[in-house]
mmCIF file of C-alpha atoms in Angstrom:
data_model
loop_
_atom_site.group_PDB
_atom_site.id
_atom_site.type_symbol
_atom_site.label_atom_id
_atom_site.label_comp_id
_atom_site.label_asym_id
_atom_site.label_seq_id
_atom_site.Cartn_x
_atom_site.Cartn_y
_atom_site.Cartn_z
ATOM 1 C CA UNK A 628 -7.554 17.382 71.833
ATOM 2 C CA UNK A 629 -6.395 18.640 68.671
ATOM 3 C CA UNK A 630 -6.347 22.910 68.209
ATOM 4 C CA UNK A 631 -8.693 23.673 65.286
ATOM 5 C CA UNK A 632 -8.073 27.642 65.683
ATOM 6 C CA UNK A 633 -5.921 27.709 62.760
ATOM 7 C CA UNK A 634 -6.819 24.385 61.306
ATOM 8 C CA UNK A 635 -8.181 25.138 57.407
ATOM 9 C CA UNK A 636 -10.811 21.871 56.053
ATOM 10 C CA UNK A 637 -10.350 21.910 52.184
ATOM 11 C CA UNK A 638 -13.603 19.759 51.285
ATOM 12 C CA UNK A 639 -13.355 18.646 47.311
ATOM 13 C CA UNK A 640 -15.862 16.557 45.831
ATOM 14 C CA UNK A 641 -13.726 13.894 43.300
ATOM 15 C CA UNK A 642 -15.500 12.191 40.268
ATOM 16 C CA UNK A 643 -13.047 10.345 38.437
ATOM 17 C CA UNK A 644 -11.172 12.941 38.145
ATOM 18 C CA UNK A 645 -7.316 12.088 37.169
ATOM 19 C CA UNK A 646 -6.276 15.586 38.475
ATOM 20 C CA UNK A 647 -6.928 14.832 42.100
ATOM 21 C CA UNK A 648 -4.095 14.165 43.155
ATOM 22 C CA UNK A 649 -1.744 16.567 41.655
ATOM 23 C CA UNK A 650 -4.488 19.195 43.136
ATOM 24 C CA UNK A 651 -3.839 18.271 46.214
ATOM 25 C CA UNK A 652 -0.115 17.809 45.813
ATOM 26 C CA UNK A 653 0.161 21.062 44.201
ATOM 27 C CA UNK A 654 -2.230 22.281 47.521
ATOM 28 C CA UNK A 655 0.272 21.188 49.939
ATOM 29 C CA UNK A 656 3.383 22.149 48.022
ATOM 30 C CA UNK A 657 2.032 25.835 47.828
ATOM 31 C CA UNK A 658 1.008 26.463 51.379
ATOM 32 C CA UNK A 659 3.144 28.061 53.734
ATOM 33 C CA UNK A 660 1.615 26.136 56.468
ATOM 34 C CA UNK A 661 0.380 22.732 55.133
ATOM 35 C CA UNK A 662 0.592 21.062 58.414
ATOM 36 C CA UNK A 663 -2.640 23.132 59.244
ATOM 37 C CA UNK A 664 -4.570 21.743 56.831
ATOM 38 C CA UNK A 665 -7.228 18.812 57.225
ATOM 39 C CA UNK A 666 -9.083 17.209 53.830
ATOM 40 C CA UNK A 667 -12.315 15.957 53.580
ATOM 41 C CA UNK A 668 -12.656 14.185 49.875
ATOM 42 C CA UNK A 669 -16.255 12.345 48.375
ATOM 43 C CA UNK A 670 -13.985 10.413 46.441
ATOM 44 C CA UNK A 671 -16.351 8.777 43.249
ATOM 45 C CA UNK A 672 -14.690 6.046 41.659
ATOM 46 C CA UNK A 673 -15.133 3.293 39.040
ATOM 47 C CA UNK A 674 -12.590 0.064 39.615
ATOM 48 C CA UNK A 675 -11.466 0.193 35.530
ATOM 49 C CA UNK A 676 -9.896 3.618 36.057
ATOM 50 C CA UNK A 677 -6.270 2.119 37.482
ATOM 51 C CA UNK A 678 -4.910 5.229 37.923
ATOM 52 C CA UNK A 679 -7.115 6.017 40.302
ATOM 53 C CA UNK A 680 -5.655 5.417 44.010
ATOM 54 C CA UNK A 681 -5.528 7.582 47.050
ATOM 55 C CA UNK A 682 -1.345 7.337 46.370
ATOM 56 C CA UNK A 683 0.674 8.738 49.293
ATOM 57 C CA UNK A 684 -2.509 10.329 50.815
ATOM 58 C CA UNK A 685 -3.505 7.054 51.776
ATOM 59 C CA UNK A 686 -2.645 6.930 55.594
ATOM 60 C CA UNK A 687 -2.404 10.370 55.803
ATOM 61 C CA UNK A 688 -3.850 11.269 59.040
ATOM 62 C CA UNK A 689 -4.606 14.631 57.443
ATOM 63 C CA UNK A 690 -7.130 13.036 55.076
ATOM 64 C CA UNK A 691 -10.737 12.131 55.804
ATOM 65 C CA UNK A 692 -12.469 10.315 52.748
ATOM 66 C CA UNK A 693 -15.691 9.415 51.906
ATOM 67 C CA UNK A 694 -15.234 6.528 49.158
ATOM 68 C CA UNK A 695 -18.297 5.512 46.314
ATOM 69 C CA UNK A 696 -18.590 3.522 43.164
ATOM 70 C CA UNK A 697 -19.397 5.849 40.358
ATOM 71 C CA UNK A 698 -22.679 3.989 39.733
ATOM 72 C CA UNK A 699 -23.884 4.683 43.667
ATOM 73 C CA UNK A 700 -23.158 8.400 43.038
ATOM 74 C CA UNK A 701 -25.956 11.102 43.106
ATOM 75 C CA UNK A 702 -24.747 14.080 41.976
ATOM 76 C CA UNK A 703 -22.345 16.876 42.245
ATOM 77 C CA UNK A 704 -24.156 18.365 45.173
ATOM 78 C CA UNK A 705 -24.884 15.390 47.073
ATOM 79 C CA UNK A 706 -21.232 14.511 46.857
ATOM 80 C CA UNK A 707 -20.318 17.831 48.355
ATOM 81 C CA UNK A 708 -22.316 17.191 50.948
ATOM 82 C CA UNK A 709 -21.044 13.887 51.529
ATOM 83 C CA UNK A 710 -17.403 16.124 51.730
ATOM 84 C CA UNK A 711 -18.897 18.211 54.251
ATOM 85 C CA UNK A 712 -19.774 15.646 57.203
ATOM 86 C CA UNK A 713 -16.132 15.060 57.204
ATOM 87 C CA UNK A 714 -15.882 18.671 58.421
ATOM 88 C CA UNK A 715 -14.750 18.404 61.969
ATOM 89 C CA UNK A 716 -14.609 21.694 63.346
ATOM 90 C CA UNK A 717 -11.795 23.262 61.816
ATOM 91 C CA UNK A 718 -11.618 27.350 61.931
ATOM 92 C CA UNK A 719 -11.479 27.733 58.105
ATOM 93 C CA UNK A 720 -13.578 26.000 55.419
ATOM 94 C CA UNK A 721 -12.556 25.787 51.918
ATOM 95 C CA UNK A 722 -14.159 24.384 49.254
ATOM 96 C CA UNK A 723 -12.605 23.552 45.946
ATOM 97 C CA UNK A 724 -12.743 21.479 43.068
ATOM 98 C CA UNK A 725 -10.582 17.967 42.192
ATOM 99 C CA UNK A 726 -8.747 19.908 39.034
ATOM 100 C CA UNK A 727 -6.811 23.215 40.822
ATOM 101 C CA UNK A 728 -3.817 24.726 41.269
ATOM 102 C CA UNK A 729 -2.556 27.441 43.832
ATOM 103 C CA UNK A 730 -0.234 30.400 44.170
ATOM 104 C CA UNK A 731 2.878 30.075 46.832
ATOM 105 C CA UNK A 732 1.359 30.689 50.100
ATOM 106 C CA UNK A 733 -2.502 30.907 49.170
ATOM 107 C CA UNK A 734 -3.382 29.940 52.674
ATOM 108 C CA UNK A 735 -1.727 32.472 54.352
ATOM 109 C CA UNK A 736 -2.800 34.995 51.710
ATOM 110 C CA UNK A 737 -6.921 33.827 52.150
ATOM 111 C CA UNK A 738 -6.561 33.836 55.960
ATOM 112 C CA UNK A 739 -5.347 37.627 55.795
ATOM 113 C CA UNK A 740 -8.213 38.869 53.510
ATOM 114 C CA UNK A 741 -10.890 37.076 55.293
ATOM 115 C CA UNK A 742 -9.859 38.270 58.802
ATOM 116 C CA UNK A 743 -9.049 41.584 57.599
ATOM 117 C CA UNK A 744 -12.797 41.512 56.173
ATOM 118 C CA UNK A 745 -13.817 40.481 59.745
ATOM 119 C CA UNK A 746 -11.812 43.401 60.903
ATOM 120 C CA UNK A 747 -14.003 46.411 58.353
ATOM 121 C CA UNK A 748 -17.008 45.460 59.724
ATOM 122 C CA UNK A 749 -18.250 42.657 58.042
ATOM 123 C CA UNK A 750 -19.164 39.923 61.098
ATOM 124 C CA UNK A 751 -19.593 36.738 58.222
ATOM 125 C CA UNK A 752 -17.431 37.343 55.300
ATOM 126 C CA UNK A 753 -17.247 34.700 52.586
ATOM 127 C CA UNK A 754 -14.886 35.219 49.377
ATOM 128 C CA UNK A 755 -15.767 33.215 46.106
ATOM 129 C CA UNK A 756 -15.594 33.663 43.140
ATOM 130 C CA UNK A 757 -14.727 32.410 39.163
ATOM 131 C CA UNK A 758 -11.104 32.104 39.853
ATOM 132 C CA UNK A 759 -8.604 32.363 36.696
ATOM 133 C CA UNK A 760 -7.640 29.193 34.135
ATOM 134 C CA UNK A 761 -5.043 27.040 34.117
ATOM 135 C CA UNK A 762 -3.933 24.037 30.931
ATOM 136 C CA UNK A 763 -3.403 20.514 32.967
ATOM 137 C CA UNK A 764 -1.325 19.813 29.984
ATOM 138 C CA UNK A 765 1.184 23.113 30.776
ATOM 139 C CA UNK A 766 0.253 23.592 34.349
ATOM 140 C CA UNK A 767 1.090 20.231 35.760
ATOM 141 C CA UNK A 768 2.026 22.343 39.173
ATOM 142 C CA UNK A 769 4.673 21.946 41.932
ATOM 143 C CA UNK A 770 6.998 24.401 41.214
ATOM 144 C CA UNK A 771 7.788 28.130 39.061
ATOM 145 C CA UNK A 772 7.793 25.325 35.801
ATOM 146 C CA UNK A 773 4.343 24.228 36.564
ATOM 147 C CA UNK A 774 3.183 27.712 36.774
ATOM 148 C CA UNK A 775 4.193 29.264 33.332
ATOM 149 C CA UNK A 776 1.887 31.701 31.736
ATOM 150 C CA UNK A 777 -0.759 31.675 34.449
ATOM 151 C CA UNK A 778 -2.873 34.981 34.316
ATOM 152 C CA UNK A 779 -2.503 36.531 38.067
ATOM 153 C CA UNK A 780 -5.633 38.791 37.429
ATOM 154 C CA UNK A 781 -8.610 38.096 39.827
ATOM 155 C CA UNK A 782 -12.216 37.912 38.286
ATOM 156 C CA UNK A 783 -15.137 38.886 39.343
ATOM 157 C CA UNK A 784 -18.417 36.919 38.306
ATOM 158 C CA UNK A 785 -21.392 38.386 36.227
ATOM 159 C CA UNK A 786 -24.626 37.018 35.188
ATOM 160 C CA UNK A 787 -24.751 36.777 31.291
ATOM 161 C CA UNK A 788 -28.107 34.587 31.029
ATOM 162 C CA UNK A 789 -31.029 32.957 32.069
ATOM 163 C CA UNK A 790 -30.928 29.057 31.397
ATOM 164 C CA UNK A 791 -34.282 27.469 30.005
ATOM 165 C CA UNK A 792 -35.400 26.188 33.710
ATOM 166 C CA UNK A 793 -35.469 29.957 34.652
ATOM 167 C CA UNK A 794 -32.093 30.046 36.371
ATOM 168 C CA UNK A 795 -29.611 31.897 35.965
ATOM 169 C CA UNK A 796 -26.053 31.852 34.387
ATOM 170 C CA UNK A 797 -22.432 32.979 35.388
ATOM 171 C CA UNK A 798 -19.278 33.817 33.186
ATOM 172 C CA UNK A 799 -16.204 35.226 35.061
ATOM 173 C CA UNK A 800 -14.912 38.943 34.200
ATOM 174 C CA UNK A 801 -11.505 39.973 34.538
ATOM 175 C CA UNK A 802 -10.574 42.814 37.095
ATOM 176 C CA UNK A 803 -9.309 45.567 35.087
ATOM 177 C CA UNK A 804 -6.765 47.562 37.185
ATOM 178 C CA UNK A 805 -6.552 44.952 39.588
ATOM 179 C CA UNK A 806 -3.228 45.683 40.400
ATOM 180 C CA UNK A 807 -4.259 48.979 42.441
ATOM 181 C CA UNK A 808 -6.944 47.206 44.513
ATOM 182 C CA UNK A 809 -6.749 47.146 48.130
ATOM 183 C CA UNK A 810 -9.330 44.947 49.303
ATOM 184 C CA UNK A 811 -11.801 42.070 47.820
ATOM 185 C CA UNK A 812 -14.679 43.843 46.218
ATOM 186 C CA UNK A 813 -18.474 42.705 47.307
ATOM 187 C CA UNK A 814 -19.819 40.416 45.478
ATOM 188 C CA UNK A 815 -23.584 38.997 45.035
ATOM 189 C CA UNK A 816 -22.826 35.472 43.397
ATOM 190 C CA UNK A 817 -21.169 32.785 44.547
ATOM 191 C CA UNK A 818 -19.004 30.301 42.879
ATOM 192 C CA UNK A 819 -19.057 26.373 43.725
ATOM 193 C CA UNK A 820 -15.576 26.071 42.963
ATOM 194 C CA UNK A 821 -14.133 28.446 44.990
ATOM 195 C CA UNK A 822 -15.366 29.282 48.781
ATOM 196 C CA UNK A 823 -13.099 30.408 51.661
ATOM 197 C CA UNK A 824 -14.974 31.290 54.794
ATOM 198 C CA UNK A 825 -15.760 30.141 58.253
ATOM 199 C CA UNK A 826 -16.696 26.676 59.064
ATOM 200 C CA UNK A 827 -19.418 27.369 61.062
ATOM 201 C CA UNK A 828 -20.963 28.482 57.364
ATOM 202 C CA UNK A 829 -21.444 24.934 56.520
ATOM 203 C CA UNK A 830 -23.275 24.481 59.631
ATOM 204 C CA UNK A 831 -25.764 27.215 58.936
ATOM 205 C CA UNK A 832 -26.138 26.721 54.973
ATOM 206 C CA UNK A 833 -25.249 23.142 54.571
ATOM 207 C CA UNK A 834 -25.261 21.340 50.505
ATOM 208 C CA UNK A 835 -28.709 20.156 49.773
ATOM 209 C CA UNK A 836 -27.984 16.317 48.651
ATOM 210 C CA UNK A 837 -30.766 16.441 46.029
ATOM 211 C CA UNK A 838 -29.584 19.308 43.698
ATOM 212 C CA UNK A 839 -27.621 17.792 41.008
ATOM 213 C CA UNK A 840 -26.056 20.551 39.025
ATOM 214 C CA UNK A 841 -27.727 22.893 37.236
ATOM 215 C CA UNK A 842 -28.608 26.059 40.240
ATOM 216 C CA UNK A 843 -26.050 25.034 42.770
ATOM 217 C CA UNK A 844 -24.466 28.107 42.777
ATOM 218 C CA UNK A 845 -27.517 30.727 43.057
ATOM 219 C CA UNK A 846 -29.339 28.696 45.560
ATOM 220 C CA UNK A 847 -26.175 28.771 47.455
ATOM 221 C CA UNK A 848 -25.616 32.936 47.195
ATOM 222 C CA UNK A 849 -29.669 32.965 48.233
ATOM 223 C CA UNK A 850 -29.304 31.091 51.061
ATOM 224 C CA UNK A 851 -25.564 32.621 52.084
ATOM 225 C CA UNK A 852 -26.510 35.887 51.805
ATOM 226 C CA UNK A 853 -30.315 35.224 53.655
ATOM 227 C CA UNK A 854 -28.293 33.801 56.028
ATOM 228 C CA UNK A 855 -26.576 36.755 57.315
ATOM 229 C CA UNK A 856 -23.042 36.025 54.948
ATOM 230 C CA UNK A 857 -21.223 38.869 53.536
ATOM 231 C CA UNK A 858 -19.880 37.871 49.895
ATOM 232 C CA UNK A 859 -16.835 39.553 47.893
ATOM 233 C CA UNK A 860 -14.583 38.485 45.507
ATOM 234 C CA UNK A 861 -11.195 38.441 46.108
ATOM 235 C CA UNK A 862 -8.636 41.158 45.042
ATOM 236 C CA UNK A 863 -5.785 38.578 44.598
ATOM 237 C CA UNK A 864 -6.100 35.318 42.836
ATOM 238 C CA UNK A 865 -5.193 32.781 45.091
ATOM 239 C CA UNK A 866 -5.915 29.155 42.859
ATOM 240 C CA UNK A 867 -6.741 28.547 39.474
ATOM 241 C CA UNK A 868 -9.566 26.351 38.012
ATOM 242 C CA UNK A 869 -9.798 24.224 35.079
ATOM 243 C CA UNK A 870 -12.687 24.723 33.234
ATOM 244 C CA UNK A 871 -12.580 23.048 29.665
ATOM 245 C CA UNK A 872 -12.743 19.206 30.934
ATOM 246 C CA UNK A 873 -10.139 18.762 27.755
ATOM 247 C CA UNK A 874 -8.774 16.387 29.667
ATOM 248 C CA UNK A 875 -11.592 14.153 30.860
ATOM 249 C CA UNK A 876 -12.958 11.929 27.853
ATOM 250 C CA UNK A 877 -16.699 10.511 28.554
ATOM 251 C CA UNK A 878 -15.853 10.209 32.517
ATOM 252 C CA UNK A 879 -17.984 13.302 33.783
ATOM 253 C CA UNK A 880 -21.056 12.532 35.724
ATOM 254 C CA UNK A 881 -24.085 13.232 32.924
ATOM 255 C CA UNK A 882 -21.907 11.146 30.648
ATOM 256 C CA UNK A 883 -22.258 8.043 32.720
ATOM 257 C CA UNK A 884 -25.085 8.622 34.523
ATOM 258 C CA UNK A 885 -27.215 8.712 31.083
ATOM 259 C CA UNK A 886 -29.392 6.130 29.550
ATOM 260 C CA UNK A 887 -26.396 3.913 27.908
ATOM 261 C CA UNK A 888 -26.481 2.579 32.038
ATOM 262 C CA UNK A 889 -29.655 3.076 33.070
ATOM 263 C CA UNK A 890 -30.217 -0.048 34.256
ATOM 264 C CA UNK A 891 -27.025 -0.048 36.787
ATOM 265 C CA UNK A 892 -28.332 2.912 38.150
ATOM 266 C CA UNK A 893 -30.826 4.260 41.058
ATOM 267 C CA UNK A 894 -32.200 7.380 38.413
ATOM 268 C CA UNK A 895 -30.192 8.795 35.791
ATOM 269 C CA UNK A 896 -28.770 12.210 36.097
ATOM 270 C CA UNK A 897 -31.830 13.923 34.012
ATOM 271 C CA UNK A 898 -34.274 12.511 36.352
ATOM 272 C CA UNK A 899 -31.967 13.718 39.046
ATOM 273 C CA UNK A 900 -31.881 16.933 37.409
ATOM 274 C CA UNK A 901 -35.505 17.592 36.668
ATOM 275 C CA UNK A 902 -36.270 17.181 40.625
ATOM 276 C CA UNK A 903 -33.219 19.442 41.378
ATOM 277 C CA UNK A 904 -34.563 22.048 39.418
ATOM 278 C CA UNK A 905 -38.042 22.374 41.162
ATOM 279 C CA UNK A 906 -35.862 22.680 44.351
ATOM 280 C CA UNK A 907 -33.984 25.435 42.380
ATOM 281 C CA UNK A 908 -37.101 27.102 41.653
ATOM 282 C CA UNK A 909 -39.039 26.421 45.408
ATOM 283 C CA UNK A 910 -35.634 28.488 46.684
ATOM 284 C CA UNK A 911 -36.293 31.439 44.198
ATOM 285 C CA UNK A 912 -39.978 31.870 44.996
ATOM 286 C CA UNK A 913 -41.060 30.639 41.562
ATOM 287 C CA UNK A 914 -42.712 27.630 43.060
ATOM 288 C CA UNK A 915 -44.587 26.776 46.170
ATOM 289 C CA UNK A 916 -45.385 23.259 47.724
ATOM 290 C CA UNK A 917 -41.972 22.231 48.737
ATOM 291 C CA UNK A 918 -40.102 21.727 52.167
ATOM 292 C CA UNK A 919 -36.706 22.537 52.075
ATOM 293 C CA UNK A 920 -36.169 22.270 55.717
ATOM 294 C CA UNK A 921 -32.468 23.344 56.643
ATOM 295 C CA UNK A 922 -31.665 23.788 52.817
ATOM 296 C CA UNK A 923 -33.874 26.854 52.279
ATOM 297 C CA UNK A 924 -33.494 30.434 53.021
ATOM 298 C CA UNK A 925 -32.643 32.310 56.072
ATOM 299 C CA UNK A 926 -34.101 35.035 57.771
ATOM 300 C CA UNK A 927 -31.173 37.611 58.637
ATOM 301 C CA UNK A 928 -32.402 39.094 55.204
ATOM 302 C CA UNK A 929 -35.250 38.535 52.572
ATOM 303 C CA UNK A 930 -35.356 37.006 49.519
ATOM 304 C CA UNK A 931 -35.978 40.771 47.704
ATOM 305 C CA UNK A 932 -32.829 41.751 49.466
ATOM 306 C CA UNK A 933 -31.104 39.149 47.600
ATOM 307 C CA UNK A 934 -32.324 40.304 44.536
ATOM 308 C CA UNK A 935 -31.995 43.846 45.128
ATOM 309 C CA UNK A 936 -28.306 43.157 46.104
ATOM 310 C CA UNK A 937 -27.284 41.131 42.290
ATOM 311 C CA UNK A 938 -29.497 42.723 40.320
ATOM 312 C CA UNK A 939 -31.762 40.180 39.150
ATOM 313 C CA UNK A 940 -35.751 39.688 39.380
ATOM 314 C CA UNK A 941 -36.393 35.770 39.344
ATOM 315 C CA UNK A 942 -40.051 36.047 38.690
ATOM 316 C CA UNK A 943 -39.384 37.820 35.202
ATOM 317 C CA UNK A 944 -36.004 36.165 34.503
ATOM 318 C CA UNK A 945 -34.751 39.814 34.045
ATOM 319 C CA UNK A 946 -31.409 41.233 35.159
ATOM 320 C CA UNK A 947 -30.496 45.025 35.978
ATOM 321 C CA UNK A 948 -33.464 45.886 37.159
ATOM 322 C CA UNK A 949 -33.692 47.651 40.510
ATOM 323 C CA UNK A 950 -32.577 51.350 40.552
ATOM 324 C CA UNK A 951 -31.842 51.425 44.398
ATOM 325 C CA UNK A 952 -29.225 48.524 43.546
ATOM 326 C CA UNK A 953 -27.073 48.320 46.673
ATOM 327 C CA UNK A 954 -24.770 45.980 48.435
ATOM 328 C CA UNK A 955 -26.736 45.329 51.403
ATOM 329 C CA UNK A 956 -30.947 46.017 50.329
ATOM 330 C CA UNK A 957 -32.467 47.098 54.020
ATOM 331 C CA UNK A 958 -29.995 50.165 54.168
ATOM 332 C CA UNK A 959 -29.574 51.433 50.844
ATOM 333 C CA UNK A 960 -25.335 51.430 51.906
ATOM 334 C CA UNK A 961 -22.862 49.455 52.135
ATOM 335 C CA UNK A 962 -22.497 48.534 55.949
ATOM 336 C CA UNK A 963 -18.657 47.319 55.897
ATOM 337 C CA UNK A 964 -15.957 49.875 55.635
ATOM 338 C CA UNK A 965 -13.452 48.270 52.906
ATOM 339 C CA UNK A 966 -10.941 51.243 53.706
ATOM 340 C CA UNK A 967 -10.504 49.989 57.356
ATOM 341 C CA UNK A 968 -9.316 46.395 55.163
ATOM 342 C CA UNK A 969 -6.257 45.048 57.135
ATOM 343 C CA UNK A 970 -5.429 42.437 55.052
ATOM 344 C CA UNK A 971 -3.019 41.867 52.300
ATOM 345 C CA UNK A 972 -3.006 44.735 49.292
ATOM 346 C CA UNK A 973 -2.717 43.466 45.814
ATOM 347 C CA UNK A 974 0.524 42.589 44.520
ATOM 348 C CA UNK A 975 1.162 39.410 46.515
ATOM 349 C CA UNK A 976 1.066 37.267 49.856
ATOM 350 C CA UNK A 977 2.471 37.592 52.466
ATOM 351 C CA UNK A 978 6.315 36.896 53.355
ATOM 352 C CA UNK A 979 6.238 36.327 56.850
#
């Protein structure tokens, strides 16, 4: 039987996405220890895009895939959790997006912050967060070439607005002095394309397959953080995200999943999205009447201590508005001690 101690499951949810592949080749390329890490892909296809093969991946025995036809696709969320029952007990989860790319030895680097967590007193750490840009057109990836004028400052994320449905909005804000950090900072939301934790989080706050898009990633820091899970953002950017979709003419999700093909489809993705959003909202309190089951909150902390924690009050769509604002809301302080941090300082991973 197989060690998973030090095994890392990358899960990435693929819709027709031509950057798959050189993610993951740039994934490999980049790790010190790629032999240690296990994929789990909800690969979303459509047969007319002939560029779009598993490659040298194919018989990988490093690669679990789940494979659909765009048309038979549900979502963005129900395609991560398609990802996720490929998880087979590895030690380390990671969850990414299909267009990344990675600093030299980001596995070592995410291992040594998130133990190092562990060790200053926090018992489920989870780092996530807006990670910086990248240009697939300049940052092909690979090599020092593929990494020109990449911004090594790491982000934090802040909540700028509240959308229409009464849920709220991220932006990413750059880490001023970053340089001088020695540990990741806490953090209160969570990002969708960037989570590095334990598996067994996946276990105990798994992807509800009937969100579509629109509140994945504040249902997800509710439930994390209800849950008993620690977040922070890390000090060091470890992978960079591309966030324009310059490169992806009229192949996203909402763009075939509309009413042009409604009739090839099960729902289109505004029906989809209408129920998602009542989920959203049963999640935040602002509703009652629905069963969420294993995809609701937990009960190592309250809903208020969520809010308290990020700042926001869902029932008045307001933000900033709790004067006892606090990393952990039962105490009042912040229960890990970042100065007993053993991981990596800022300025690079490790060598060894």
């Amino acid at each position: 039987m197989e060690d998973k101690s030090s095994l890392i499951f990358i899960m990435i949810a693929s819709y027709r996405d031509p950057q798959l592949i050189n993610t993951i080749r740039d994934c490999l390329d980049k790790a010190k220890h790629p032999e240690r890490i296990r994929f789990g892909i909800c690969r979303q296809y459509a047969k007319m895009d002939t560029w779009d093969h598993r490659y040298e991946f194919a018989d990988d025995p490093r690669f679990r895939w789940h494979e659909v036809l765009w048309n038979q696709s549900k979502g963005c969320c129900w395609s991560r959790s398609k990802g996720q029952e490929l998880y087979d007990g590895e030690k380390y989860y990671l969850q990414i997006d299909s267009h990344m790319r990675f600093a030299y030895d980001w596995d070592a680097g995410l291992i040594e912050m998130l133990e190092g967590l562990r060790d200053a007193g926090s018992e489920k750490p989870l780092l996530t967060t807006y990670v910086g840009g990248y240009d697939p057109l300049l940052n092909w990836g690979g090599n020092d070439w593929g990494m020109l004028n990449l911004d090594p400052a790491p982000c934090r994320m802040t909540c700028h607005k509240w959308y229409d449905e009464g849920i709220p909005a991220f932006r990413p804000q750059r880490m001023d002095g970053w340089e001088n950090l020695k540990s990741p900072e806490p953090a209160a939301f969570l990002s969708a394309h960037f989570i590095f934790t334990y598996g067994t989080w996946i276990e105990e706050v798994p992807y509800d397959p009937d969100l579509y898009f629109i509140g994945e990633e504040p249902t997800l820091a509710a439930r994390s953080y209800t849950h008993g899970w620690d977040l922070f953002a890390p000090h060091i950017n470890p992978i960079w995200h591309e966030y324009t979709r310059q490169y992806r003419v009229n192949n996203k999700h909402w763009d075939d999943h509309g009413e042009k093909n409604k009739s090839g489809l099960e729902k289109t993705w505004d029906e989809r999205n209408k129920l998602s959003i009542e989920r959203c909202k049963a999640v935040f309190g602002q509703i009652d009447g629905i069963d969420l089951g294993r995809y609701g909150l937990g009960t190592e902390r309250t809903f208020k201590d969520f809010e308290r924690l990020c700042g926001l009050d869902f029932q008045r769509e307001a933000v900033g508005v709790f004067d006892d604002h606090s990393m952990d809301g039962r105490t009042g302080k912040i229960y890990y001690d970042l100065d007993k941090f053993t991981g990596r300082p800022a300025g690079g991973y490790s060598e060894s």
